[in-house]
Short mmCIF file of C-alpha atoms and ligand atoms in Angstrom, two decimals:
data_model
loop_
_atom_site.label_atom_id
_atom_site.label_comp_id
_atom_site.label_asym_id
_atom_site.label_seq_id
_atom_site.Cartn_x
_atom_site.Cartn_y
_atom_site.Cartn_z
CA MET A 298 17.65 10.65 -34.80
CA PRO A 299 14.24 10.68 -33.05
CA GLU A 300 14.10 12.11 -29.55
CA GLU A 301 14.57 9.52 -26.80
CA THR A 302 11.32 8.76 -25.03
CA ILE A 303 10.69 7.26 -21.62
CA ILE A 304 7.17 5.92 -21.35
CA ILE A 305 5.67 5.50 -17.90
CA GLY A 306 2.65 3.20 -17.76
CA GLY A 307 0.59 4.44 -14.81
CA ALA A 308 0.07 7.79 -13.10
CA GLY A 309 -0.16 6.76 -9.46
CA HIS A 310 2.43 7.23 -6.74
CA ALA A 311 5.08 5.19 -8.58
CA GLY A 312 4.46 6.59 -12.05
CA VAL A 313 4.50 10.20 -10.91
CA GLN A 314 7.63 9.76 -8.79
CA THR A 315 9.44 8.18 -11.74
CA ALA A 316 8.71 11.20 -13.91
CA VAL A 317 9.59 13.69 -11.18
CA ARG A 318 12.87 11.98 -10.38
CA LEU A 319 13.89 11.67 -14.03
CA ARG A 320 13.55 15.41 -14.47
CA GLU A 321 15.35 16.07 -11.18
CA LEU A 322 18.25 14.03 -12.49
CA GLY A 323 18.29 15.98 -15.74
CA TRP A 324 16.64 13.64 -18.25
CA ALA A 325 16.28 15.99 -21.22
CA GLY A 326 14.33 13.69 -23.51
CA ARG A 327 10.62 13.11 -23.71
CA ILE A 328 8.68 11.73 -20.73
CA LEU A 329 5.25 10.38 -21.54
CA MET A 330 3.02 9.21 -18.70
CA ILE A 331 0.13 7.09 -19.94
CA ALA A 332 -2.82 6.17 -17.71
CA PRO A 333 -6.56 5.70 -18.12
CA ASP A 334 -7.54 7.86 -15.13
CA ALA A 335 -9.94 10.74 -15.65
CA ASP A 336 -8.55 12.59 -12.61
CA ASP A 337 -5.17 14.19 -12.23
CA PRO A 338 -2.87 11.97 -10.12
CA TYR A 339 -3.99 11.98 -6.50
CA GLU A 340 -3.23 10.52 -3.08
CA ARG A 341 -4.98 7.23 -2.38
CA PRO A 342 -4.48 6.92 1.42
CA PRO A 343 -7.03 9.63 2.37
CA LEU A 344 -9.77 7.76 0.43
CA SER A 345 -10.29 5.29 3.29
CA LYS A 346 -9.61 7.85 6.01
CA HIS A 347 -10.42 11.59 5.94
CA PHE A 348 -12.44 11.43 2.70
CA LEU A 349 -15.07 9.17 4.30
CA GLU A 350 -15.52 11.28 7.41
CA PRO A 351 -18.88 13.01 7.69
CA GLY A 352 -18.71 16.54 6.33
CA SER A 353 -15.32 16.17 4.67
CA PRO A 354 -15.13 17.49 1.11
CA ASP A 355 -15.47 15.11 -1.82
CA THR A 356 -12.21 16.37 -3.26
CA VAL A 357 -8.99 14.43 -3.60
CA VAL A 358 -5.48 15.55 -2.70
CA PRO A 359 -3.47 16.00 -5.89
CA LEU A 360 -0.01 14.43 -6.03
CA ARG A 361 1.37 17.60 -7.59
CA ARG A 362 0.12 21.17 -7.80
CA PRO A 363 -1.87 22.22 -10.88
CA GLY A 364 0.42 22.98 -13.82
CA TYR A 365 3.34 20.99 -12.33
CA PHE A 366 3.59 18.38 -15.08
CA GLU A 367 3.37 20.97 -17.86
CA SER A 368 6.04 23.09 -16.16
CA LYS A 369 8.39 20.10 -16.13
CA GLY A 370 7.63 19.06 -19.69
CA ILE A 371 6.06 15.80 -18.53
CA GLU A 372 3.48 14.80 -21.13
CA ARG A 373 0.38 12.93 -20.09
CA ARG A 374 -1.84 10.87 -22.30
CA ARG A 375 -5.13 9.38 -21.21
CA GLY A 376 -5.35 5.74 -22.22
CA ARG A 377 -4.57 2.20 -21.21
CA ILE A 378 -1.50 0.32 -22.41
CA GLU A 379 -2.81 -2.90 -23.91
CA ARG A 380 0.39 -4.46 -25.12
CA VAL A 381 4.14 -4.10 -24.83
CA VAL A 382 6.42 -5.24 -27.64
CA PRO A 383 9.92 -5.37 -26.12
CA SER A 384 11.71 -6.65 -29.27
CA THR A 385 10.98 -3.43 -31.16
CA ARG A 386 10.31 -1.28 -28.09
CA TYR A 387 6.84 0.05 -28.47
CA VAL A 388 3.54 -0.02 -26.61
CA LEU A 389 0.06 -0.31 -28.05
CA LEU A 390 -2.75 1.63 -26.46
CA GLU A 391 -6.37 0.52 -26.32
CA SER A 392 -7.10 3.25 -28.88
CA GLY A 393 -4.86 1.32 -31.29
CA SER A 394 -2.10 3.91 -31.35
CA ARG A 395 1.50 2.84 -31.13
CA VAL A 396 4.15 4.72 -29.16
CA ASP A 397 7.86 3.89 -29.34
CA TYR A 398 10.04 4.01 -26.27
CA SER A 399 13.70 4.04 -25.37
CA LYS A 400 12.92 2.93 -21.82
CA LEU A 401 9.61 1.82 -20.36
CA VAL A 402 8.60 1.98 -16.70
CA LEU A 403 5.57 -0.11 -15.82
CA ALA A 404 3.66 1.22 -12.81
CA PRO A 405 0.09 -0.04 -13.25
CA GLY A 406 -0.54 -0.75 -9.57
CA SER A 407 -3.00 -3.35 -8.38
CA HIS A 408 -6.71 -4.04 -8.30
CA ALA A 409 -8.75 -4.76 -5.21
CA ARG A 410 -9.18 -8.52 -4.76
CA ARG A 411 -12.73 -9.49 -5.62
CA LEU A 412 -15.02 -11.57 -3.50
CA LEU A 413 -15.31 -14.73 -5.56
CA VAL A 414 -18.43 -16.23 -4.03
CA PRO A 415 -21.99 -16.49 -5.37
CA GLY A 416 -23.48 -12.99 -5.25
CA GLY A 417 -20.04 -11.45 -4.86
CA ASP A 418 -20.79 -8.95 -7.62
CA LEU A 419 -24.21 -7.77 -6.47
CA ALA A 420 -24.97 -4.05 -6.34
CA GLY A 421 -24.31 -2.62 -2.90
CA ILE A 422 -20.95 -4.39 -2.59
CA HIS A 423 -18.14 -1.86 -2.39
CA GLN A 424 -14.42 -1.99 -2.91
CA LEU A 425 -12.04 0.88 -2.44
CA LYS A 426 -9.35 1.86 -4.87
CA THR A 427 -10.34 5.04 -6.68
CA ARG A 428 -12.03 8.36 -5.97
CA GLU A 429 -15.22 7.01 -7.60
CA ASP A 430 -15.19 3.99 -5.27
CA ALA A 431 -14.73 6.23 -2.25
CA LEU A 432 -17.50 8.57 -3.34
CA ALA A 433 -19.94 5.69 -3.90
CA LEU A 434 -19.11 4.32 -0.44
CA LYS A 435 -19.45 7.72 1.19
CA VAL A 436 -22.92 8.13 -0.27
CA ALA A 437 -23.91 4.66 0.98
CA LEU A 438 -22.62 5.14 4.56
CA ARG A 439 -25.60 6.68 6.32
CA GLY A 440 -26.34 6.72 10.05
CA GLY A 441 -28.20 3.54 11.04
CA ALA A 442 -27.17 1.61 7.92
CA ARG A 443 -26.12 -1.98 8.57
CA VAL A 444 -22.57 -2.22 7.24
CA VAL A 445 -20.79 -5.53 6.87
CA VAL A 446 -17.06 -5.18 6.26
CA ILE A 447 -15.32 -8.28 4.95
CA GLY A 448 -11.67 -8.30 5.98
CA ALA A 449 -10.00 -6.78 9.05
CA GLY A 450 -6.89 -5.48 7.29
CA TYR A 451 -5.95 -1.80 7.04
CA ILE A 452 -8.61 -0.80 4.55
CA GLY A 453 -11.43 -2.81 6.14
CA LEU A 454 -10.64 -1.34 9.56
CA GLU A 455 -10.31 2.22 8.29
CA VAL A 456 -13.69 1.89 6.61
CA ALA A 457 -15.17 0.29 9.75
CA ALA A 458 -13.92 3.27 11.79
CA ALA A 459 -15.50 5.73 9.36
CA ALA A 460 -18.77 3.78 9.32
CA ALA A 461 -18.92 3.62 13.12
CA ALA A 462 -18.23 7.37 13.37
CA ILE A 463 -21.14 8.02 11.01
CA GLY A 464 -23.40 5.92 13.23
CA CYS A 465 -23.65 2.79 11.10
CA GLU A 466 -24.28 -0.56 12.71
CA THR A 467 -20.93 -2.08 11.76
CA THR A 468 -19.87 -5.73 11.68
CA VAL A 469 -16.43 -6.88 10.56
CA LEU A 470 -16.08 -10.47 9.32
CA GLU A 471 -12.53 -11.78 9.37
CA PHE A 472 -11.27 -15.18 8.35
CA GLU A 473 -8.26 -15.04 10.71
CA LYS A 474 -8.39 -14.98 14.52
CA ARG A 475 -7.48 -11.31 14.99
CA VAL A 476 -7.37 -7.93 13.22
CA MET A 477 -4.39 -6.98 11.00
CA ASN A 478 -3.09 -10.52 11.46
CA ARG A 479 -0.82 -10.31 8.42
CA VAL A 480 0.97 -7.12 9.42
CA THR A 481 1.26 -6.99 13.18
CA SER A 482 1.49 -8.92 16.44
CA GLU A 483 -1.15 -9.80 19.01
CA PRO A 484 -0.67 -6.79 21.34
CA VAL A 485 -1.34 -4.32 18.52
CA SER A 486 -4.24 -6.40 17.16
CA ARG A 487 -5.79 -6.54 20.64
CA TYR A 488 -5.47 -2.81 21.12
CA PHE A 489 -7.08 -1.93 17.80
CA GLN A 490 -9.84 -4.50 18.19
CA ARG A 491 -10.68 -2.90 21.51
CA ILE A 492 -10.84 0.68 20.25
CA HIS A 493 -13.17 -0.42 17.46
CA GLN A 494 -15.36 -2.42 19.84
CA ASP A 495 -15.50 0.53 22.25
CA ARG A 496 -17.11 2.49 19.44
CA GLY A 497 -19.69 -0.16 18.71
CA THR A 498 -18.12 -2.29 15.97
CA ARG A 499 -18.76 -6.00 16.23
CA PHE A 500 -16.09 -8.51 15.12
CA VAL A 501 -16.62 -12.07 13.98
CA PHE A 502 -13.35 -14.00 13.63
CA GLY A 503 -12.85 -17.28 11.79
CA ALA A 504 -15.64 -16.20 9.45
CA ALA A 505 -15.34 -17.48 5.88
CA VAL A 506 -17.84 -15.71 3.65
CA THR A 507 -19.56 -18.18 1.32
CA GLU A 508 -22.27 -16.13 -0.33
CA VAL A 509 -23.89 -12.73 -0.62
CA ARG A 510 -27.64 -12.82 -1.16
CA GLY A 511 -30.08 -10.20 -2.25
CA ASP A 512 -32.74 -9.36 -4.75
CA GLY A 513 -30.54 -7.58 -7.29
CA ARG A 514 -28.76 -5.88 -4.40
CA ALA A 515 -26.72 -7.22 -1.47
CA GLN A 516 -28.97 -7.79 1.53
CA GLU A 517 -27.24 -10.47 3.57
CA VAL A 518 -23.83 -12.04 3.89
CA LEU A 519 -23.56 -15.75 4.66
CA ALA A 520 -20.65 -17.42 6.44
CA SER A 521 -19.52 -21.05 6.29
CA ASP A 522 -20.85 -21.82 9.78
CA GLY A 523 -24.34 -20.95 8.53
CA SER A 524 -24.58 -17.55 10.18
CA VAL A 525 -26.28 -14.77 8.25
CA TYR A 526 -25.44 -11.07 8.54
CA PRO A 527 -28.09 -8.64 7.25
CA ALA A 528 -26.52 -5.77 5.32
CA ASP A 529 -27.45 -2.51 3.65
CA VAL A 530 -23.84 -1.95 2.63
CA VAL A 531 -21.13 -4.56 2.11
CA VAL A 532 -17.48 -3.53 1.91
CA VAL A 533 -14.83 -5.95 0.69
CA GLY A 534 -11.30 -5.30 1.92
CA ILE A 535 -9.50 -8.56 1.28
CA GLY A 536 -6.27 -7.36 -0.25
CA VAL A 537 -5.04 -6.43 -3.70
CA VAL A 538 -3.83 -8.28 -6.76
CA PRO A 539 -0.82 -6.91 -8.68
CA LEU A 540 -1.53 -5.92 -12.29
CA GLN A 541 1.12 -8.06 -13.92
CA GLU A 542 -0.65 -9.13 -17.12
CA LEU A 543 1.03 -6.57 -19.40
CA ALA A 544 4.41 -7.77 -18.21
CA ARG A 545 3.54 -11.46 -18.32
CA ASP A 546 2.11 -11.23 -21.83
CA CYS A 547 5.26 -9.66 -23.23
CA GLY A 548 7.50 -12.30 -21.67
CA LEU A 549 8.80 -10.52 -18.58
CA ARG A 550 9.35 -12.59 -15.48
CA VAL A 551 6.37 -12.46 -13.12
CA ALA A 552 5.72 -14.25 -9.82
CA ASP A 553 2.64 -12.79 -8.17
CA GLY A 554 3.99 -9.40 -9.25
CA ILE A 555 6.35 -8.18 -11.94
CA VAL A 556 9.75 -9.39 -10.77
CA VAL A 557 12.23 -6.56 -10.22
CA ASP A 558 15.59 -6.16 -8.51
CA HIS A 559 16.70 -3.43 -6.09
CA ASP A 560 17.18 -1.07 -9.07
CA SER A 561 13.60 -1.81 -10.25
CA ARG A 562 14.90 -3.60 -13.35
CA THR A 563 12.71 -6.28 -14.87
CA SER A 564 14.02 -9.20 -16.91
CA ASP A 565 14.19 -6.89 -19.98
CA PRO A 566 17.05 -4.35 -19.86
CA ASP A 567 14.88 -1.54 -21.25
CA ILE A 568 11.90 -2.12 -18.98
CA TYR A 569 11.61 -1.16 -15.33
CA ALA A 570 8.68 -1.58 -12.96
CA ALA A 571 7.69 0.01 -9.67
CA GLY A 572 4.90 0.07 -7.11
CA ASP A 573 2.08 -2.28 -6.18
CA ALA A 574 2.47 -4.28 -9.40
CA THR A 575 5.93 -5.56 -8.52
CA ARG A 576 7.66 -8.26 -6.51
CA LEU A 577 11.20 -7.52 -5.41
CA ILE A 578 13.45 -10.55 -5.62
CA ASP A 579 17.16 -10.55 -4.94
CA ALA A 580 18.82 -13.95 -4.73
CA HIS A 581 22.00 -12.43 -3.23
CA ASP A 582 20.42 -11.01 -0.08
CA GLY A 583 17.39 -13.32 -0.01
CA THR A 584 14.81 -10.57 -0.54
CA ASN A 585 11.51 -11.82 -1.91
CA ARG A 586 8.60 -9.56 -1.12
CA ARG A 587 5.65 -7.68 -2.47
CA LEU A 588 4.70 -4.48 -0.66
CA GLU A 589 1.69 -2.27 -1.14
CA SER A 590 2.68 1.06 0.28
CA ILE A 591 3.43 4.60 -0.75
CA GLN A 592 6.93 4.40 0.67
CA SER A 593 7.75 1.33 -1.37
CA ALA A 594 6.20 2.71 -4.58
CA VAL A 595 8.14 5.96 -4.27
CA ALA A 596 11.42 4.23 -3.36
CA GLN A 597 11.16 1.81 -6.29
CA ALA A 598 10.30 4.62 -8.70
CA THR A 599 13.27 6.63 -7.46
CA ASN A 600 15.52 3.61 -7.96
CA ALA A 601 14.23 3.09 -11.51
CA ALA A 602 14.94 6.70 -12.45
CA ASN A 603 18.36 6.56 -10.77
CA HIS A 604 19.30 3.48 -12.73
CA ILE A 605 18.07 4.84 -16.04
CA MET A 606 20.15 7.96 -15.46
CA GLY A 607 23.21 6.06 -14.30
CA SER A 608 23.00 7.64 -10.84
CA PRO A 609 24.13 5.61 -7.87
CA SER A 610 21.38 3.56 -6.24
CA GLY A 611 19.88 5.24 -3.21
CA LYS A 612 20.49 3.62 0.16
CA ARG A 613 18.04 0.81 0.90
CA GLU A 614 15.23 2.31 2.86
CA VAL A 615 13.53 0.49 5.67
CA PRO A 616 9.97 -0.22 4.45
CA TRP A 617 7.29 1.56 6.46
CA PHE A 618 3.56 2.02 6.50
CA TRP A 619 0.87 3.83 8.46
CA THR A 620 -2.82 3.64 9.17
CA VAL A 621 -5.17 5.81 11.22
CA GLN A 622 -8.20 4.29 12.92
CA HIS A 623 -10.47 6.23 15.27
CA GLY A 624 -7.85 8.95 15.38
CA VAL A 625 -5.10 6.59 16.56
CA ARG A 626 -2.07 6.48 14.31
CA PHE A 627 -0.27 3.20 13.89
CA GLN A 628 3.06 3.19 12.07
CA THR A 629 5.18 0.21 11.32
CA ALA A 630 8.76 0.04 10.02
CA GLY A 631 10.77 -2.96 8.93
CA LEU A 632 9.26 -6.34 8.18
CA ARG A 633 8.32 -8.54 11.08
CA ASP A 634 8.51 -12.28 11.03
CA PRO A 635 6.24 -14.55 13.09
CA GLY A 636 9.37 -16.07 14.70
CA ASP A 637 10.64 -12.72 16.05
CA THR A 638 10.91 -12.03 19.78
CA VAL A 639 8.18 -9.51 20.63
CA VAL A 640 8.96 -6.77 23.15
CA VAL A 641 6.18 -4.40 24.22
CA ARG A 642 7.26 -0.92 25.35
CA GLY A 643 4.64 0.75 27.47
CA SER A 644 1.07 -0.05 28.29
CA GLU A 645 -1.31 -1.50 25.74
CA THR A 646 -3.95 0.90 26.93
CA GLU A 647 -2.37 4.10 25.68
CA GLN A 648 0.68 4.99 23.60
CA PHE A 649 3.03 2.06 23.15
CA SER A 650 5.50 0.48 20.79
CA VAL A 651 6.21 -3.11 19.90
CA LEU A 652 9.71 -4.20 18.93
CA TYR A 653 10.53 -7.29 16.90
CA LEU A 654 13.96 -8.75 17.58
CA ARG A 655 15.62 -11.27 15.30
CA GLU A 656 18.83 -12.80 16.59
CA GLY A 657 18.96 -9.98 19.09
CA ARG A 658 18.76 -7.24 16.47
CA LEU A 659 15.87 -4.87 15.88
CA ALA A 660 14.10 -6.09 12.71
CA ALA A 661 10.83 -4.17 12.90
CA ILE A 662 8.89 -1.77 15.08
CA ASP A 663 5.23 -0.84 15.49
CA THR A 664 4.32 2.44 17.15
CA VAL A 665 0.79 3.10 18.37
CA GLY A 666 -0.53 6.55 19.24
CA SER A 667 2.95 8.11 19.46
CA LEU A 668 5.78 8.56 17.00
CA ARG A 669 8.43 8.96 19.69
CA ASP A 670 10.10 5.62 18.95
CA PHE A 671 9.46 5.58 15.22
CA ASN A 672 12.44 7.38 13.74
CA PRO A 673 14.97 6.05 16.28
CA GLY A 674 13.53 2.57 15.63
CA LYS A 675 13.88 2.95 11.88
CA LYS A 676 17.51 3.97 12.23
CA LEU A 677 18.27 1.05 14.55
CA ILE A 678 16.64 -1.33 12.04
CA ALA A 679 18.68 0.13 9.16
CA ALA A 680 21.88 -0.28 11.16
CA ALA A 681 20.89 -3.82 12.32
CA ILE A 682 21.65 -2.86 15.91
CA ARG A 683 21.49 -5.30 18.81
CA ILE A 684 18.95 -4.38 21.47
CA ASP A 685 18.82 -5.17 25.17
CA PRO A 686 15.24 -6.50 25.51
CA GLN A 687 14.95 -5.67 29.22
CA ARG A 688 15.94 -2.04 28.75
CA ALA A 689 13.87 -1.76 25.59
CA ALA A 690 10.74 -2.90 27.43
CA ASP A 691 10.99 0.10 29.76
CA PRO A 692 9.40 3.13 28.07
CA ALA A 693 11.30 5.44 30.44
CA VAL A 694 14.52 4.38 28.68
CA LYS A 695 15.07 6.06 25.32
CA LEU A 696 15.02 3.48 22.58
CA SER A 697 18.48 4.47 21.38
CA GLU A 698 19.75 3.83 24.92
CA ALA A 699 18.49 0.25 24.76
CA ALA A 700 20.91 -0.37 21.91
CA VAL A 701 23.98 -2.46 22.59
CA ASP A 702 27.35 -1.38 21.15
CA LEU A 703 25.96 1.84 19.76
CA ALA A 704 29.29 3.63 19.76
CA ALA A 705 29.79 3.36 16.02
CA HIS A 706 26.28 4.52 15.15
CA GLU A 707 24.50 7.79 15.54
CA VAL A 708 20.88 7.18 16.36
C1 LIG B 816 -8.01 3.38 -0.10
C2 LIG B 816 -6.53 3.16 0.00
C3 LIG B 816 -5.86 3.55 1.15
C4 LIG B 816 -4.48 3.35 1.26
N1 LIG B 816 -3.83 3.78 2.38
C5 LIG B 816 -2.48 3.68 2.45
C6 LIG B 816 -1.77 4.20 3.57
O1 LIG B 816 -2.36 4.69 4.53
N2 LIG B 816 -0.41 4.12 3.55
C7 LIG B 816 0.28 3.56 2.50
O2 LIG B 816 1.51 3.51 2.50
N3 LIG B 816 -0.38 3.05 1.43
C8 LIG B 816 -1.73 3.10 1.38
N4 LIG B 816 -2.40 2.59 0.29
C9 LIG B 816 -1.63 1.88 -0.74
C10 LIG B 816 -1.03 2.85 -1.72
O3 LIG B 816 -1.99 3.76 -2.16
C11 LIG B 816 -0.45 2.05 -2.89
O4 LIG B 816 0.56 1.21 -2.39
C12 LIG B 816 0.11 2.99 -3.96
O5 LIG B 816 -0.93 3.76 -4.50
C13 LIG B 816 0.81 2.19 -5.06
O6 LIG B 816 1.21 3.07 -6.07
P1 LIG B 816 1.28 2.58 -7.59
O7 LIG B 816 1.75 3.76 -8.37
O8 LIG B 816 2.00 1.32 -7.69
O9 LIG B 816 -0.23 2.23 -7.96
P2 LIG B 816 -1.48 3.17 -8.11
O10 LIG B 816 -1.39 4.35 -7.21
O11 LIG B 816 -2.65 2.26 -7.98
O12 LIG B 816 -1.41 3.69 -9.61
C14 LIG B 816 -1.50 2.83 -10.72
C15 LIG B 816 -1.69 3.65 -11.98
O13 LIG B 816 -1.58 2.81 -13.12
C16 LIG B 816 -2.68 3.04 -14.00
N5 LIG B 816 -2.84 1.85 -14.86
C17 LIG B 816 -3.35 0.64 -14.54
N6 LIG B 816 -3.31 -0.18 -15.63
C18 LIG B 816 -2.74 0.53 -16.63
C19 LIG B 816 -2.42 0.23 -17.99
N7 LIG B 816 -2.66 -0.96 -18.53
N8 LIG B 816 -1.87 1.21 -18.74
C20 LIG B 816 -1.60 2.43 -18.19
N9 LIG B 816 -1.87 2.75 -16.92
C21 LIG B 816 -2.44 1.81 -16.15
C22 LIG B 816 -3.78 3.36 -13.03
O14 LIG B 816 -4.88 3.93 -13.67
C23 LIG B 816 -3.05 4.29 -12.08
O15 LIG B 816 -2.86 5.55 -12.66
C24 LIG B 816 -3.77 2.77 0.18
C25 LIG B 816 -4.46 2.36 -0.97
C26 LIG B 816 -5.83 2.55 -1.08
C27 LIG B 816 -6.55 2.12 -2.32
#
């Protein structure tokens, strides 16, 4: 009987964690990780942060030490999976070769959303996903350069911070009315807008980009109100699109992401999926979300490996995310809802936290400039603890002491 093979499509955070976890749990068969990348698997978050800082090395942070994969018997093949054939359980690579699997884990990630306007593909327009992208951007960011960043989400703002630190003349164009509109509340948006403005970055809100013009190379960005922004460098940070085509084409359920459950199972019993490419749907508890974060990719990969190995599912982790802009760390845990009651702890001018209460219970927390409330907040979210909003608003009161009926919980 041929050796059982688990194929992992993708060698990013989710793909690597799947392989690591499978070996931890004692999978003795073959593990084959297939990805087109030229580099060994590396961390993506530093690419929009430390990597862009002036004087920082052009090297990436590997996800595992050299020799790790060989030492664990994790095979790697360079190539792109072009097709999955679930009925007879094999994948076809772009090279034409066929590889059979017992189980398949799809972890192809996402691609940066493109700017679909006339001139949106001119030279001088940057996106940020890979080491090559980051290197090209780093070369372009020179003191005095006019940089137009499209999108005031995490990546756009991290790039804007790096550009301002280098001495670029930086303008951020954002369609919404405030920065990080999708992920946080007004107090946090206000604070971050201010620290960027204090360092010279200009914001234009309600700006819909309609065209990029230039003679073979981006030179100006046009907005729907007719304004024109001259640019030497244009950076597009308008979100990501899940790579779901492989799954869709072989008949798996997709819905703006490969649909998975809490165990990372797709609609085919032998195929799992994890990471940016997925959408988690669970009709029983009402979950329906797509997350683009390291924490989520790693948790989903762990769950896939656990399920393949028949190990109990891990406890459901509270989703969390971080960003660093102008040296200020912002961490968020849980998932806020626009209808939540917002409680600000502390002053918006220094370290503070923002709590999001739903039906009196802590549903999410943002911490700015200090991690003091982060772990207690995460635990209170996981335990769905009721919070006294008056006490919680006072930063002198420990967050755990703002909890109501805490007796049964250790926080
Ligand atoms: C610049 C940047 C900064 C970020 N900062 C943060 C941060 O601060 N905090 C945070 O939590 N998250 C951050 N993220 C998001 C985080 O990096 C992603 O959520 C995470 O990388 C998702 O992991 P993944 O394994 O799903 O996808 P990826 O890491 O993108 O890996 C996908 C892998 O699949 C491969 N692949 C694609 N198609 C195929 C195919 N057809 N066949 C085989 N292989 C394929 C790719 O080559 C790659 O190896 C950042 C992302 C970027 C780009």
